[in-house]
Tab-separated table of C-alpha atoms in Angstrom:
chain	number	residue	atom	x	y	z
A	1	MET	CA	85.097	-52.998	35.078
A	2	THR	CA	83.844	-49.774	36.535
A	3	SER	CA	80.731	-50.053	38.671
A	4	LEU	CA	77.818	-47.698	38.555
A	5	GLN	CA	78.890	-46.230	41.898
A	6	GLU	CA	82.383	-45.587	40.584
A	7	ILE	CA	80.946	-43.849	37.539
A	8	ILE	CA	78.962	-41.581	39.858
A	9	VAL	CA	82.119	-40.789	41.842
A	10	ILE	CA	84.020	-39.965	38.645
A	11	LEU	CA	81.196	-37.705	37.466
A	12	SER	CA	81.283	-35.933	40.825
A	13	ASP	CA	85.033	-35.399	40.457
A	14	LEU	CA	84.466	-34.148	36.909
A	15	LYS	CA	81.928	-31.631	38.218
A	16	GLN	CA	84.416	-30.184	40.682
A	17	SER	CA	87.145	-30.111	38.050
A	18	LEU	CA	84.904	-28.262	35.584
A	19	ILE	CA	83.986	-25.704	38.234
A	20	ALA	CA	87.644	-25.189	39.152
A	21	PHE	CA	88.787	-24.890	35.540
A	22	HIS	CA	86.035	-22.715	34.055
A	23	GLY	CA	84.982	-20.788	37.108
A	24	VAL	CA	81.594	-19.075	37.125
A	25	ASN	CA	80.120	-18.160	33.755
A	26	PRO	CA	80.029	-14.404	33.296
A	27	VAL	CA	76.654	-12.777	33.846
A	28	TYR	CA	75.577	-9.981	31.539
A	29	PRO	CA	72.515	-8.326	33.070
A	30	PRO	CA	70.283	-7.066	30.276
A	31	PRO	CA	68.907	-3.531	30.325
A	32	ASN	CA	65.605	-3.054	32.080
A	33	LYS	CA	62.385	-2.472	30.179
A	34	SER	CA	62.523	1.340	30.270
A	35	GLU	CA	66.149	1.354	29.060
A	36	THR	CA	65.259	-1.075	26.272
A	37	MET	CA	62.324	1.005	25.128
A	38	ALA	CA	64.461	4.172	25.164
A	39	ARG	CA	67.088	2.422	23.041
A	40	VAL	CA	64.504	1.211	20.529
A	41	GLU	CA	63.012	4.735	20.332
A	42	GLU	CA	66.479	6.193	19.741
A	43	TYR	CA	67.042	3.968	16.721
A	44	ILE	CA	63.539	4.560	15.344
A	45	LYS	CA	64.336	8.297	15.384
A	46	LEU	CA	67.695	7.687	13.683
A	47	VAL	CA	66.082	5.663	10.887
A	48	VAL	CA	63.270	8.202	10.386
A	49	ALA	CA	65.745	11.084	10.286
A	50	ALA	CA	67.956	9.289	7.769
A	51	ILE	CA	65.000	8.446	5.521
A	52	SER	CA	63.672	12.017	5.680
A	53	ARG	CA	67.079	13.357	4.618
A	54	GLY	CA	67.342	10.792	1.857
A	55	ASP	CA	70.616	9.432	3.241
A	56	TRP	CA	72.108	6.600	1.190
A	57	PRO	CA	74.183	4.594	1.852
A	58	LEU	CA	72.643	4.433	5.306
A	59	GLN	CA	74.896	4.089	8.335
A	60	LEU	CA	73.768	3.492	11.919
A	61	PRO	CA	76.019	3.150	14.964
A	62	ILE	CA	76.003	-0.181	16.772
A	63	HIS	CA	75.042	0.588	20.360
A	64	GLY	CA	77.940	0.526	22.805
A	65	SER	CA	80.472	0.228	19.986
A	66	ASP	CA	82.449	2.441	17.653
A	67	LYS	CA	81.412	0.230	14.738
A	68	MET	CA	78.764	1.121	12.176
A	69	MET	CA	76.142	-0.996	10.414
A	70	THR	CA	75.957	-0.012	6.762
A	71	TRP	CA	73.426	-0.535	3.978
A	72	LYS	CA	74.865	0.223	0.522
A	73	ALA	CA	73.265	-1.798	-2.256
A	74	ALA	CA	70.018	-0.682	-3.846
A	75	ASN	CA	68.326	-3.956	-2.937
A	76	GLN	CA	69.066	-3.269	0.748
A	77	ARG	CA	66.622	-0.361	0.880
A	78	ARG	CA	63.817	-2.790	1.533
A	79	LYS	CA	65.839	-4.387	4.321
A	80	CYS	CA	66.072	-0.978	6.011
A	81	LEU	CA	62.301	-0.602	5.851
A	82	LEU	CA	61.826	-4.084	7.311
A	83	LEU	CA	64.212	-3.177	10.118
A	84	PHE	CA	62.186	-0.035	10.825
A	85	HIS	CA	58.965	-2.093	10.845
A	86	LEU	CA	60.484	-4.597	13.293
A	87	LEU	CA	61.750	-1.838	15.603
A	88	ALA	CA	58.224	-0.442	15.733
A	89	LYS	CA	56.804	-3.925	16.362
A	90	SER	CA	59.228	-4.532	19.231
A	91	HIS	CA	58.402	-1.144	20.758
A	92	ALA	CA	54.698	-2.008	20.661
A	93	LEU	CA	55.343	-5.349	22.374
A	94	LEU	CA	57.351	-3.658	25.112
A	95	ARG	CA	54.805	-0.900	25.570
A	96	THR	CA	51.911	-3.350	25.942
A	97	ASN	CA	53.975	-5.816	27.985
A	98	THR	CA	53.248	-8.649	25.552
A	99	THR	CA	55.462	-11.144	23.761
A	100	SER	CA	55.383	-12.685	20.313
A	101	THR	CA	57.346	-15.392	18.543
A	102	LYS	CA	59.126	-14.888	15.251
A	103	ARG	CA	56.667	-17.293	13.683
A	104	ASP	CA	53.691	-15.220	14.901
A	105	ILE	CA	55.222	-12.020	13.519
A	106	TYR	CA	55.822	-13.708	10.178
A	107	TYR	CA	52.228	-14.903	9.823
A	108	GLU	CA	50.843	-11.498	10.802
A	109	ASP	CA	51.997	-10.264	7.397
A	110	VAL	CA	53.352	-13.028	5.156
A	111	SER	CA	53.361	-10.766	2.104
A	112	LEU	CA	55.586	-8.256	3.891
A	113	TRP	CA	58.283	-10.721	4.901
A	114	GLY	CA	58.061	-13.092	1.946
A	115	ASN	CA	59.672	-15.954	3.826
A	116	GLN	CA	60.766	-16.837	7.343
A	117	PRO	CA	64.561	-16.470	6.759
A	118	VAL	CA	64.058	-12.802	5.830
A	119	LEU	CA	62.424	-12.174	9.205
A	120	ASP	CA	65.072	-14.242	11.013
A	121	SER	CA	67.921	-12.221	9.507
A	122	THR	CA	66.134	-8.941	10.299
A	123	VAL	CA	65.695	-9.988	13.942
A	124	THR	CA	69.377	-10.873	14.154
A	125	GLN	CA	70.279	-7.549	12.544
A	126	MET	CA	68.134	-5.646	15.042
A	127	THR	CA	69.590	-7.405	18.085
A	128	ARG	CA	73.123	-6.697	16.868
A	129	LEU	CA	72.300	-3.058	16.150
A	130	LEU	CA	70.712	-2.521	19.573
A	131	ASN	CA	73.176	-4.835	21.312
A	132	ILE	CA	70.284	-6.367	23.247
A	133	PRO	CA	69.311	-10.053	23.532
A	134	ARG	CA	66.204	-10.866	21.557
A	135	ARG	CA	64.340	-11.997	24.660
A	136	CYS	CA	64.639	-8.438	26.039
A	137	LEU	CA	62.761	-7.164	22.988
A	138	ASN	CA	59.813	-9.453	23.780
A	139	ILE	CA	60.423	-11.451	20.601
A	140	GLY	CA	60.773	-15.151	21.272
A	141	ALA	CA	61.075	-18.365	19.312
A	142	THR	CA	59.073	-21.571	19.483
A	143	SER	CA	61.054	-24.330	21.195
A	144	LYS	CA	61.694	-27.633	19.455
A	145	GLY	CA	64.062	-29.194	21.987
A	146	LEU	CA	63.046	-31.875	24.501
A	147	VAL	CA	64.146	-32.645	28.059
A	148	ALA	CA	63.561	-35.740	30.181
A	149	GLY	CA	64.909	-37.301	33.334
A	150	SER	CA	65.521	-36.294	36.908
A	151	LEU	CA	64.566	-32.631	36.765
A	152	ASN	CA	61.728	-30.392	37.863
A	153	PHE	CA	61.270	-26.647	37.930
A	154	LEU	CA	58.672	-23.903	38.088
A	155	ASP	CA	57.539	-22.358	34.813
A	156	GLY	CA	56.773	-18.694	34.212
A	157	ASP	CA	53.297	-19.100	35.755
A	158	GLY	CA	54.666	-20.756	38.889
A	159	LYS	CA	53.462	-24.235	37.913
A	160	LEU	CA	55.605	-27.259	38.710
A	161	VAL	CA	57.039	-29.021	35.643
A	162	ASP	CA	58.230	-32.616	36.120
A	163	CYS	CA	60.513	-33.837	33.331
A	164	GLN	CA	60.238	-37.540	34.175
A	165	SER	CA	58.116	-38.286	31.140
A	166	PRO	CA	58.212	-41.414	28.919
A	167	THR	CA	58.503	-39.214	25.834
A	168	GLY	CA	60.195	-36.098	27.243
A	169	ILE	CA	58.654	-32.639	27.514
A	170	LEU	CA	59.059	-29.643	25.253
A	171	ILE	CA	61.541	-27.106	26.588
A	172	PRO	CA	59.472	-24.016	27.548
A	173	ASN	CA	59.634	-20.929	25.356
A	174	ASP	CA	60.180	-18.608	28.329
A	175	VAL	CA	63.447	-20.121	29.561
A	176	GLU	CA	64.398	-16.927	31.417
A	177	LYS	CA	61.270	-17.147	33.576
A	178	LEU	CA	61.966	-20.695	34.811
A	179	SER	CA	62.988	-21.020	38.460
A	180	GLN	CA	63.683	-23.399	41.336
A	181	PHE	CA	65.500	-26.080	39.368
A	182	ARG	CA	65.712	-29.348	41.309
A	183	SER	CA	67.425	-32.566	40.264
A	184	LYS	CA	68.929	-35.774	41.651
A	185	ALA	CA	70.937	-36.304	38.440
A	186	PHE	CA	74.684	-36.764	38.331
A	187	HIS	CA	75.119	-35.332	34.841
A	188	ILE	CA	73.399	-34.040	31.718
A	189	LEU	CA	73.459	-36.155	28.566
A	190	LEU	CA	72.914	-34.082	25.458
A	191	VAL	CA	72.065	-36.134	22.347
A	192	GLU	CA	71.917	-34.919	18.783
A	193	LYS	CA	68.840	-36.723	17.502
A	194	ASP	CA	65.297	-37.175	18.761
A	195	SER	CA	65.377	-40.887	17.796
A	196	THR	CA	68.410	-41.483	20.021
A	197	PHE	CA	66.790	-39.442	22.796
A	198	GLN	CA	63.634	-41.566	22.700
A	199	LYS	CA	65.595	-44.832	22.548
A	200	LEU	CA	67.649	-43.888	25.608
A	201	ILE	CA	64.453	-43.163	27.530
A	202	ASP	CA	62.880	-46.459	26.440
A	203	ASP	CA	66.005	-48.386	27.453
A	204	LYS	CA	66.074	-46.694	30.877
A	205	ILE	CA	69.573	-45.358	30.453
A	206	GLU	CA	69.600	-44.184	34.088
A	207	SER	CA	69.897	-47.815	35.217
A	208	PHE	CA	73.240	-48.019	33.379
A	209	ILE	CA	74.796	-44.615	34.053
A	210	GLY	CA	72.884	-43.284	37.042
A	211	GLU	CA	70.266	-40.556	37.238
A	212	CYS	CA	70.707	-38.025	34.467
A	213	ILE	CA	68.978	-35.254	32.534
A	214	LEU	CA	68.484	-36.026	28.846
A	215	ILE	CA	68.275	-33.189	26.331
A	216	THR	CA	67.970	-33.113	22.562
A	217	GLY	CA	67.767	-30.149	20.214
A	218	LYS	CA	66.576	-32.468	17.402
A	219	GLY	CA	69.602	-31.680	15.271
A	220	TYR	CA	70.882	-28.123	15.213
A	221	PRO	CA	69.549	-26.571	18.426
A	222	ASP	CA	67.228	-23.621	18.687
A	223	VAL	CA	67.974	-20.663	20.950
A	224	ASN	CA	65.724	-21.926	23.755
A	225	THR	CA	67.437	-25.331	23.926
A	226	ARG	CA	70.881	-23.726	24.058
A	227	ARG	CA	69.781	-21.256	26.710
A	228	PHE	CA	68.138	-24.044	28.713
A	229	LEU	CA	71.385	-26.071	28.755
A	230	ARG	CA	73.332	-22.986	29.845
A	231	ARG	CA	70.844	-22.316	32.630
A	232	LEU	CA	71.060	-25.929	33.850
A	233	TRP	CA	74.810	-25.577	34.238
A	234	ASP	CA	74.506	-22.189	35.933
A	235	GLU	CA	71.804	-23.415	38.324
A	236	LEU	CA	72.867	-27.018	39.017
A	237	GLN	CA	76.472	-27.235	37.788
A	238	LEU	CA	76.084	-30.791	36.537
A	239	PRO	CA	78.662	-32.126	34.037
A	240	ALA	CA	77.182	-31.889	30.548
A	241	LEU	CA	78.226	-34.537	28.005
A	242	ALA	CA	77.350	-34.285	24.302
A	243	LEU	CA	76.699	-37.419	22.257
A	244	VAL	CA	76.762	-36.543	18.549
A	245	ASP	CA	77.425	-38.301	15.258
A	246	ALA	CA	80.933	-38.846	13.926
A	247	ASP	CA	80.284	-36.565	10.984
A	248	PRO	CA	80.822	-32.887	10.150
A	249	HIS	CA	77.313	-31.973	11.292
A	250	GLY	CA	77.884	-33.660	14.660
A	251	ILE	CA	81.014	-31.593	15.254
A	252	SER	CA	79.219	-28.444	14.078
A	253	ILE	CA	76.285	-29.077	16.438
A	254	LEU	CA	78.680	-29.623	19.327
A	255	ALA	CA	80.438	-26.356	18.500
A	256	VAL	CA	77.141	-24.439	18.507
A	257	TYR	CA	76.257	-25.733	21.980
A	258	ARG	CA	79.718	-25.236	23.425
A	259	PHE	CA	81.005	-22.087	21.714
A	260	GLY	CA	77.832	-20.452	20.396
A	261	SER	CA	76.803	-19.467	16.907
A	262	GLN	CA	78.805	-16.947	14.949
A	263	ASN	CA	75.876	-14.499	14.778
A	264	LEU	CA	74.419	-14.406	18.264
A	265	GLU	CA	76.848	-15.491	20.963
A	266	ASP	CA	78.327	-12.093	21.743
A	267	ILE	CA	74.808	-10.820	22.471
A	268	GLU	CA	72.697	-13.768	23.591
A	269	HIS	CA	75.301	-15.607	25.735
A	270	LEU	CA	73.933	-19.042	24.932
A	271	SER	CA	77.090	-21.157	24.972
A	272	THR	CA	77.996	-23.749	27.594
A	273	PRO	CA	81.808	-23.938	27.580
A	274	GLN	CA	81.698	-26.686	30.217
A	275	LEU	CA	80.129	-29.093	27.700
A	276	ARG	CA	82.281	-32.139	26.946
A	277	PHE	CA	82.080	-34.262	23.806
A	278	ILE	CA	81.592	-38.024	24.110
A	279	GLY	CA	81.009	-40.597	21.429
A	280	LEU	CA	82.685	-41.978	18.361
A	281	GLN	CA	85.349	-39.654	16.957
A	282	PRO	CA	85.938	-39.381	13.215
A	283	SER	CA	89.502	-40.554	13.763
A	284	ASP	CA	88.190	-43.784	15.335
A	285	ILE	CA	86.204	-44.935	12.318
A	286	GLU	CA	89.053	-46.874	10.720
A	287	PRO	CA	90.735	-48.263	13.897
A	288	LEU	CA	87.393	-49.650	15.094
A	289	HIS	CA	86.989	-51.630	11.842
A	290	ILE	CA	83.366	-50.588	11.604
A	291	PRO	CA	81.706	-52.574	8.803
A	292	ASP	CA	80.990	-50.755	5.545
A	293	GLU	CA	77.231	-51.218	5.872
A	294	ALA	CA	77.288	-48.990	8.963
A	295	LYS	CA	79.020	-46.150	7.099
A	296	LEU	CA	77.707	-43.373	4.901
A	297	PRO	CA	79.695	-41.522	2.244
A	298	LEU	CA	80.498	-37.847	2.641
A	299	THR	CA	78.222	-35.658	0.523
A	300	GLN	CA	79.088	-32.344	-1.101
A	301	ARG	CA	77.131	-30.633	1.646
A	302	ASP	CA	79.291	-32.433	4.216
A	303	ARG	CA	82.457	-31.274	2.472
A	304	SER	CA	81.266	-27.661	2.353
A	305	LEU	CA	80.596	-27.804	6.083
A	306	ILE	CA	84.062	-29.266	6.689
A	307	ASP	CA	85.619	-26.276	4.903
A	308	SER	CA	83.533	-23.953	7.084
A	309	LEU	CA	84.442	-25.782	10.309
A	310	THR	CA	88.164	-25.640	9.674
A	311	GLN	CA	87.914	-21.857	9.365
A	312	ARG	CA	85.929	-21.170	12.539
A	313	PRO	CA	88.114	-19.708	15.316
A	314	SER	CA	86.313	-21.737	17.992
A	315	VAL	CA	87.261	-24.956	16.159
A	316	THR	CA	90.747	-24.012	14.967
A	317	GLU	CA	91.705	-22.899	18.490
A	318	ASN	CA	90.494	-26.194	19.955
A	319	LEU	CA	93.165	-28.729	19.060
A	320	LEU	CA	91.012	-31.837	19.377
A	321	LEU	CA	88.020	-30.511	17.467
A	322	HIS	CA	90.328	-29.126	14.801
A	323	GLU	CA	92.014	-32.504	14.429
A	324	GLN	CA	88.684	-34.307	14.098
A	325	SER	CA	87.522	-31.833	11.433
A	326	ALA	CA	90.825	-32.233	9.613
A	327	VAL	CA	90.286	-36.021	9.455
A	328	PHE	CA	87.511	-35.435	6.939
A	329	LYS	CA	89.279	-32.666	5.063
A	330	SER	CA	92.436	-34.655	4.444
A	331	SER	CA	90.842	-37.796	3.036
A	332	LEU	CA	87.760	-39.360	1.508
A	333	ARG	CA	86.704	-40.951	4.759
A	334	GLN	CA	83.187	-42.099	5.334
A	335	ILE	CA	81.063	-40.995	8.251
A	336	VAL	CA	79.230	-42.932	10.927
A	337	ARG	CA	75.960	-41.951	12.532
A	338	LEU	CA	75.096	-43.608	15.834
A	339	ALA	CA	71.561	-44.569	14.883
A	340	THR	CA	72.840	-46.229	11.711
A	341	LEU	CA	75.608	-47.949	13.634
A	342	ALA	CA	73.248	-49.344	16.274
A	343	HIS	CA	70.897	-50.596	13.557
A	344	LYS	CA	73.574	-52.250	11.453
A	345	LEU	CA	75.788	-53.922	14.035
A	346	LYS	CA	74.292	-57.258	15.016
A	347	ARG	CA	75.957	-57.420	18.400
A	348	VAL	CA	74.786	-53.984	19.422
A	349	GLN	CA	71.106	-54.429	20.183
A	350	LYS	CA	70.269	-51.088	21.740
A	351	VAL	CA	71.246	-47.545	20.917
A	352	HIS	CA	72.522	-46.802	24.403
A	353	ARG	CA	74.899	-49.748	24.135
A	354	ALA	CA	76.335	-48.330	20.943
A	355	CYS	CA	76.622	-44.955	22.667
A	356	TRP	CA	78.582	-46.283	25.606
A	357	ILE	CA	80.683	-48.823	23.729
A	358	LEU	CA	81.940	-46.122	21.382
A	359	MET	CA	83.033	-43.340	23.694
A	360	PRO	CA	86.593	-42.282	22.938
A	361	GLU	CA	86.066	-38.726	24.133
A	362	TRP	CA	87.331	-35.781	26.017
A	363	ALA	CA	85.186	-35.664	29.111
A	364	SER	CA	87.631	-33.898	31.364
A	365	ALA	CA	87.645	-30.294	32.373
A	366	ALA	CA	90.771	-28.684	31.033
A	367	ASP	CA	91.444	-26.720	27.885
A	368	PRO	CA	91.751	-29.084	24.890
A	369	SER	CA	94.224	-26.897	23.041
A	370	SER	CA	97.153	-28.528	24.787
A	371	ALA	CA	95.656	-31.943	25.446
A	372	THR	CA	96.983	-35.193	24.039
A	373	ARG	CA	95.639	-38.664	24.336
A	374	PRO	CA	97.088	-40.485	27.319
A	375	ALA	CA	98.669	-43.901	27.261
A	376	THR	CA	96.520	-46.979	27.660
A	377	SER	CA	95.041	-47.231	31.115
A	378	VAL	CA	91.814	-48.071	32.831
A	379	ILE	CA	90.317	-45.180	34.731
A	380	SER	CA	88.868	-45.801	38.144
A	381	LYS	CA	87.974	-43.588	41.064
A	382	ASP	CA	91.559	-44.040	42.309
A	383	ASN	CA	93.438	-42.988	39.184
A	384	VAL	CA	91.024	-40.863	37.160
A	385	GLU	CA	92.797	-37.963	35.479
A	386	LEU	CA	90.784	-34.803	34.994
A	387	SER	CA	93.636	-32.461	34.125
A	388	GLY	CA	93.455	-32.936	30.367
A	389	GLU	CA	90.594	-33.092	27.899
A	390	ALA	CA	91.574	-36.509	26.641
A	391	LEU	CA	89.657	-38.767	29.016
A	392	ASP	CA	88.009	-41.582	27.056
A	393	LEU	CA	84.798	-43.251	28.112
A	394	ARG	CA	84.312	-46.744	26.800
A	395	ALA	CA	82.375	-49.886	27.696
A	396	CYS	CA	84.552	-52.962	28.031
A	397	GLY	CA	83.442	-56.571	27.791
A	398	THR	CA	79.816	-57.485	27.236
A	399	PRO	CA	77.654	-54.357	27.293
A	400	PHE	CA	74.707	-55.723	29.235
A	401	GLY	CA	74.648	-53.898	32.523
A	402	PRO	CA	76.296	-51.351	34.823
A	403	ALA	CA	79.192	-53.669	35.576
A	404	SER	CA	80.177	-53.582	31.924
A	405	LEU	CA	80.715	-49.835	31.908
A	406	ALA	CA	84.335	-48.842	32.244
A	407	PHE	CA	86.247	-45.621	31.802
A	408	SER	CA	89.177	-46.346	29.543
A	409	CYS	CA	91.880	-44.481	27.674
A	410	SER	CA	92.902	-47.428	25.540
A	411	SER	CA	93.087	-47.128	21.770
A	412	PRO	CA	89.898	-48.444	20.169
A	413	ASP	CA	89.930	-51.707	18.310
A	414	ALA	CA	87.498	-54.345	17.125
A	415	SER	CA	87.592	-56.112	20.490
A	416	SER	CA	85.570	-53.230	21.914
A	417	PHE	CA	82.529	-54.959	20.485
């Protein structure tokens, strides 16, 4: 068995290994306010000039690139006008030194936008055209993610925020203005669902795995939650471990946190490549002999997502994630969600026990593209291997305390319960 102190030592070694492997995340300083305003004004003039000439199709150069953004179809004329309206709105926000959320902008003129997705796509289009992060345009988004645990920081008004709350606190909207992060945690535990997040807090997970920072994006994460996780790594450099469901959506959510979304990452820089995936893998569902009542069938929506996942470069280039996605694509396997598993299995009485019993995961630092699962061995502070991304975390024996937590690379079987 691995003691709590040994787990802390292993996490410390993992931290150093992640730093050595990934190095420092690149910093992309955004343009200052005057430069941003000048860029917005430039594109307002381009749009006005094109409209006055009656240009169609309309083509605008993407700033800092030799590529063009083109509007061709007749039904895209309205999209051009919405883009112009949003450019003017952003310029007004910058000029008056005020900020607004996408939701606020939408409700200022519901009839103009029609629905929220239209505004969302226009904001994305504008940021790509200007090649500026949305936060630099004074357009924000309302946070939905939560954080709890050993962490405090100063908010944008200089007020101290203590995250040691019995229900967690909402991640602030102005993530860029947060400062002076302080923590006694040994790692960050990112969980997919709010229900799991709350259960881990109630069960005092820190008594089992040491002081930690808990984060949830309540499913697919918003921009603020992703940026907050990235800032925590940049400021504190604590190992971040993601606990997600063994289903296509779990893998997709992990990919968004770790590699970024396909629309925003090259501009917003929200990804945390140091994030490591823990939890039940799709390929473990059958070997673990999980009872049928704890499984859910794949839906058509799941299968559509699987097809999308297996075509994403970030997944196809990551051997382990690609293999887990392929598990679903190649068969009619069922999926397992942790909350369902913890509820159904009689011998697993608490969600955190299910989480730590079922942890065949890649928590090490190195690139997974060349990693393979090691032979059976028990990992301790003396023989822990951090060179590959195939380190498995699993609880052995009776899962009722820190002494039961062990780091193991053994193949999962029913005896894990």
